[in-house]
Short mmCIF file of C-alpha atoms in Angstrom, two decimals:
data_model
loop_
_atom_site.label_atom_id
_atom_site.label_comp_id
_atom_site.label_asym_id
_atom_site.label_seq_id
_atom_site.Cartn_x
_atom_site.Cartn_y
_atom_site.Cartn_z
CA MET A 252 -45.64 100.91 6.14
CA LEU A 253 -47.78 100.39 3.04
CA SER A 254 -51.55 100.58 3.54
CA LEU A 255 -53.85 98.32 1.54
CA THR A 256 -57.65 98.49 1.42
CA LEU A 257 -59.79 95.62 0.07
CA ILE A 258 -63.34 95.77 -1.30
CA ASP A 259 -64.67 92.34 -2.22
CA ASN A 260 -67.50 90.27 -0.80
CA ASN A 261 -65.68 87.03 -1.60
CA ARG A 262 -64.43 86.08 1.85
CA TRP A 263 -61.86 83.63 0.40
CA ILE A 264 -60.30 86.45 -1.62
CA THR A 265 -60.16 88.98 1.21
CA GLU A 266 -58.90 86.50 3.80
CA GLY A 267 -56.38 85.04 1.36
CA ILE A 268 -54.98 88.46 0.46
CA SER A 269 -54.95 89.52 4.12
CA ARG A 270 -53.04 86.40 5.17
CA TYR A 271 -50.63 86.60 2.25
CA PHE A 272 -49.61 90.18 3.03
CA ALA A 273 -49.72 89.83 6.83
CA GLY A 274 -46.29 90.39 8.36
CA LYS A 275 -44.94 92.07 5.21
CA PHE A 276 -45.12 95.62 6.58
CA ILE A 277 -48.48 96.14 4.93
CA GLN A 278 -51.41 97.44 6.93
CA ILE A 279 -54.64 95.87 5.62
CA LYS A 280 -58.19 97.19 5.95
CA ASN A 281 -61.29 95.42 4.62
CA ILE A 282 -64.37 97.35 3.57
CA ASP A 283 -67.43 95.21 4.19
CA SER A 284 -71.09 95.57 3.27
CA ASP A 285 -71.71 98.03 6.12
CA ASP A 286 -68.89 100.30 4.91
CA VAL A 287 -69.35 100.18 1.14
CA ASP A 288 -71.61 103.26 1.01
CA VAL A 289 -68.94 105.29 2.81
CA ALA A 290 -66.05 103.56 1.06
CA LEU A 291 -64.69 106.80 -0.40
CA SER A 292 -63.99 108.22 3.05
CA LYS A 293 -62.54 104.90 4.25
CA VAL A 294 -60.20 104.66 1.23
CA ALA A 295 -58.82 108.19 1.65
CA GLY A 296 -55.10 108.09 2.29
CA THR A 297 -54.61 104.41 1.51
CA ASP A 298 -51.62 103.54 -0.68
CA VAL A 299 -53.28 100.68 -2.58
CA LEU A 300 -56.93 99.85 -3.15
CA ILE A 301 -57.92 96.40 -4.42
CA SER A 302 -61.53 96.31 -5.55
CA GLU A 303 -63.92 94.06 -7.41
CA LEU A 304 -66.27 95.57 -10.03
CA THR A 305 -69.34 94.01 -8.40
CA ALA A 306 -69.73 93.39 -4.67
CA TYR A 307 -72.22 93.71 -1.83
CA GLY A 308 -75.17 94.03 -4.21
CA ARG A 309 -73.62 97.00 -6.04
CA ASP A 310 -73.27 96.93 -9.82
CA VAL A 311 -70.45 97.69 -12.25
CA GLN A 312 -71.60 101.30 -12.66
CA TYR A 313 -71.49 101.87 -8.90
CA PHE A 314 -67.90 100.61 -8.66
CA THR A 315 -66.76 102.41 -11.81
CA GLU A 316 -68.11 105.67 -10.38
CA LEU A 317 -66.57 104.92 -6.95
CA LEU A 318 -63.14 104.21 -8.47
CA LEU A 319 -63.31 107.40 -10.55
CA LYS A 320 -64.04 109.34 -7.34
CA VAL A 321 -61.08 107.65 -5.61
CA GLN A 322 -58.83 108.66 -8.53
CA ARG A 323 -59.97 112.28 -8.25
CA SER A 324 -59.94 112.58 -4.46
CA SER A 325 -56.85 110.48 -3.76
CA PRO A 326 -54.60 110.54 -6.86
CA ALA A 327 -51.68 108.93 -5.01
CA THR A 328 -53.75 105.78 -4.32
CA ARG A 329 -52.89 102.97 -6.73
CA ILE A 330 -56.00 101.07 -7.74
CA ILE A 331 -56.06 97.39 -8.63
CA VAL A 332 -59.27 95.88 -9.95
CA LEU A 333 -59.28 92.17 -9.16
CA THR A 334 -62.25 90.73 -11.01
CA ASP A 335 -63.81 87.67 -12.53
CA LEU A 336 -66.00 89.75 -14.84
CA HIS A 337 -65.24 88.70 -18.40
CA GLU A 338 -67.89 90.58 -20.39
CA LYS A 339 -65.49 92.15 -22.92
CA ALA A 340 -67.99 94.81 -24.04
CA VAL A 341 -68.22 96.01 -20.43
CA THR A 342 -64.62 95.49 -19.30
CA SER A 343 -63.16 97.24 -22.35
CA TYR A 344 -65.37 100.25 -21.59
CA VAL A 345 -64.37 100.27 -17.90
CA VAL A 346 -60.66 99.82 -18.75
CA GLY A 347 -60.91 102.87 -21.03
CA VAL A 348 -62.65 104.99 -18.39
CA LEU A 349 -60.35 104.02 -15.51
CA ALA A 350 -57.04 105.06 -17.01
CA GLY A 351 -54.02 104.09 -14.92
CA VAL A 352 -55.87 101.35 -13.03
CA THR A 353 -54.35 97.87 -13.01
CA PHE A 354 -56.83 95.15 -13.97
CA LEU A 355 -56.13 91.57 -12.91
CA SER A 356 -58.15 88.40 -13.15
CA LYS A 357 -59.09 86.71 -9.87
CA THR A 358 -57.28 83.69 -11.27
CA CYS A 359 -53.95 85.54 -11.47
CA SER A 360 -51.03 84.20 -9.45
CA LEU A 361 -50.11 85.58 -6.03
CA LYS A 362 -46.84 86.80 -7.57
CA GLN A 363 -48.75 88.86 -10.15
CA LEU A 364 -50.97 90.33 -7.44
CA SER A 365 -47.98 90.98 -5.17
CA ASP A 366 -46.11 92.70 -8.03
CA ALA A 367 -49.14 94.92 -8.67
CA VAL A 368 -49.48 95.81 -4.96
CA LEU A 369 -45.78 96.67 -4.76
CA GLY A 370 -45.96 98.68 -8.00
CA LEU A 371 -43.86 96.27 -10.03
CA PRO A 372 -44.75 95.63 -13.68
CA SER A 373 -46.74 92.47 -14.34
CA SER A 374 -46.91 90.56 -17.59
CA ALA A 375 -50.38 89.10 -17.14
CA GLU A 376 -52.72 92.03 -16.68
CA PHE A 377 -56.37 91.29 -17.29
CA ALA A 378 -56.66 94.39 -19.46
CA VAL A 379 -54.13 93.13 -21.98
CA GLY A 380 -56.11 92.34 -25.09
CA VAL A 381 -59.16 94.19 -23.74
CA ARG A 382 -59.12 97.17 -26.04
CA ARG A 383 -61.86 99.45 -27.31
CA THR A 384 -63.47 97.90 -30.39
CA LYS A 385 -66.82 98.06 -32.15
CA GLN A 386 -68.01 95.58 -29.52
CA THR A 387 -67.18 97.95 -26.63
CA LEU A 388 -70.21 99.55 -25.02
CA SER A 389 -70.62 103.25 -25.71
CA PRO A 390 -70.93 105.62 -22.73
CA ARG A 391 -74.71 105.83 -23.35
CA GLU A 392 -75.05 102.02 -23.50
CA PHE A 393 -73.01 101.61 -20.32
CA GLY A 394 -75.25 104.18 -18.64
CA LEU A 395 -78.33 102.26 -19.74
CA LEU A 396 -77.24 98.91 -18.24
CA ARG A 397 -79.02 99.76 -15.01
CA MET A 398 -82.30 100.67 -16.72
CA PRO A 399 -83.51 97.21 -17.85
CA GLY A 400 -83.08 96.11 -14.24
CA GLN A 401 -85.32 98.89 -12.99
CA THR A 402 -88.05 98.33 -15.55
CA SER A 403 -88.51 96.24 -18.66
CA ASN A 404 -90.88 98.82 -20.14
CA LEU A 405 -89.13 100.83 -22.87
CA THR A 406 -91.68 103.64 -22.55
CA ASP A 407 -90.83 104.11 -18.87
CA ILE A 408 -87.08 104.09 -19.61
CA GLY A 409 -87.52 106.56 -22.48
CA HIS A 410 -89.68 108.86 -20.36
CA LYS A 411 -87.19 108.82 -17.49
CA LEU A 412 -84.26 109.65 -19.83
CA HIS A 413 -86.19 111.97 -22.17
CA LEU A 414 -85.48 109.68 -25.12
CA SER A 415 -87.82 108.02 -27.59
CA CYS A 416 -88.79 104.35 -27.24
CA LYS A 417 -87.17 103.76 -30.61
CA THR A 418 -83.83 105.13 -29.33
CA ILE A 419 -84.03 103.05 -26.15
CA SER A 420 -84.91 99.95 -28.21
CA HIS A 421 -81.93 100.61 -30.51
CA HIS A 422 -79.57 100.90 -27.52
CA ARG A 423 -81.01 97.75 -25.90
CA GLN A 424 -80.55 95.76 -29.12
CA SER A 425 -76.99 97.06 -29.41
CA ILE A 426 -76.27 96.00 -25.80
CA ILE A 427 -77.77 92.55 -26.45
CA ARG A 428 -75.57 92.19 -29.55
CA LYS A 429 -72.38 93.42 -27.86
CA LEU A 430 -72.89 91.13 -24.86
CA ASN A 431 -73.59 88.21 -27.23
CA CYS A 432 -76.99 87.58 -25.70
CA ALA A 433 -79.65 85.66 -27.62
CA ASN A 434 -82.59 87.58 -26.12
CA ASN A 435 -83.81 89.81 -23.29
CA LYS A 436 -83.92 86.92 -20.83
CA GLU A 437 -80.23 86.19 -21.38
CA LEU A 438 -79.48 89.93 -21.11
CA PHE A 439 -81.21 90.06 -17.72
CA SER A 440 -79.22 87.02 -16.59
CA ARG A 441 -75.92 88.66 -17.62
CA LEU A 442 -76.90 91.94 -15.97
CA SER A 443 -77.69 90.06 -12.78
CA ARG A 444 -74.18 88.53 -12.76
CA MET A 445 -72.78 92.06 -13.07
CA GLY A 446 -74.63 93.17 -9.94
CA TYR A 447 -77.65 94.75 -11.63
CA GLN A 448 -81.01 93.93 -10.11
CA ALA A 449 -82.85 92.54 -13.12
CA LYS A 450 -86.63 92.35 -13.46
CA MET A 451 -88.37 90.07 -15.87
#
């Protein structure tokens, strides 16, 4: 029997997937908000993990780090990221970091999702066309996404990271440009949609 673990706070998604695969010799386990901090131990030994990149108040960095840990600790687990995140600068970075992970849009068909769960090739992967370009966030920029949410003061961010305000400002401007934001307010709004707790 195939085991499938789901991490997504969208109840329609988790219930829909659970019902679709029920009775198909697939054992399904949902990880909810109470389990997300111990998700790594709950995922151990599962055949397939389907995860969102933002859920239960956790941001893209949290889930990227979690999925990297799953890859290292449970290499036989196939990972499917089912997401509605369409920030190309972010997704192209995450796709590059999470090699071997299948990325699908939440709007994909049930057949595409079923093919991915069963390990069959799919023609409509989310990652197709999401390649590393000049618009892809650098590792440093990706690491800094959380910082504007913790403080909007560049001096505090620079002090915490042992970098100059000028360097932090340069990275912030680069992030704003790559995410196609008009200003800091729009950046905070985008970060909030990606699970980051943004301060104004």
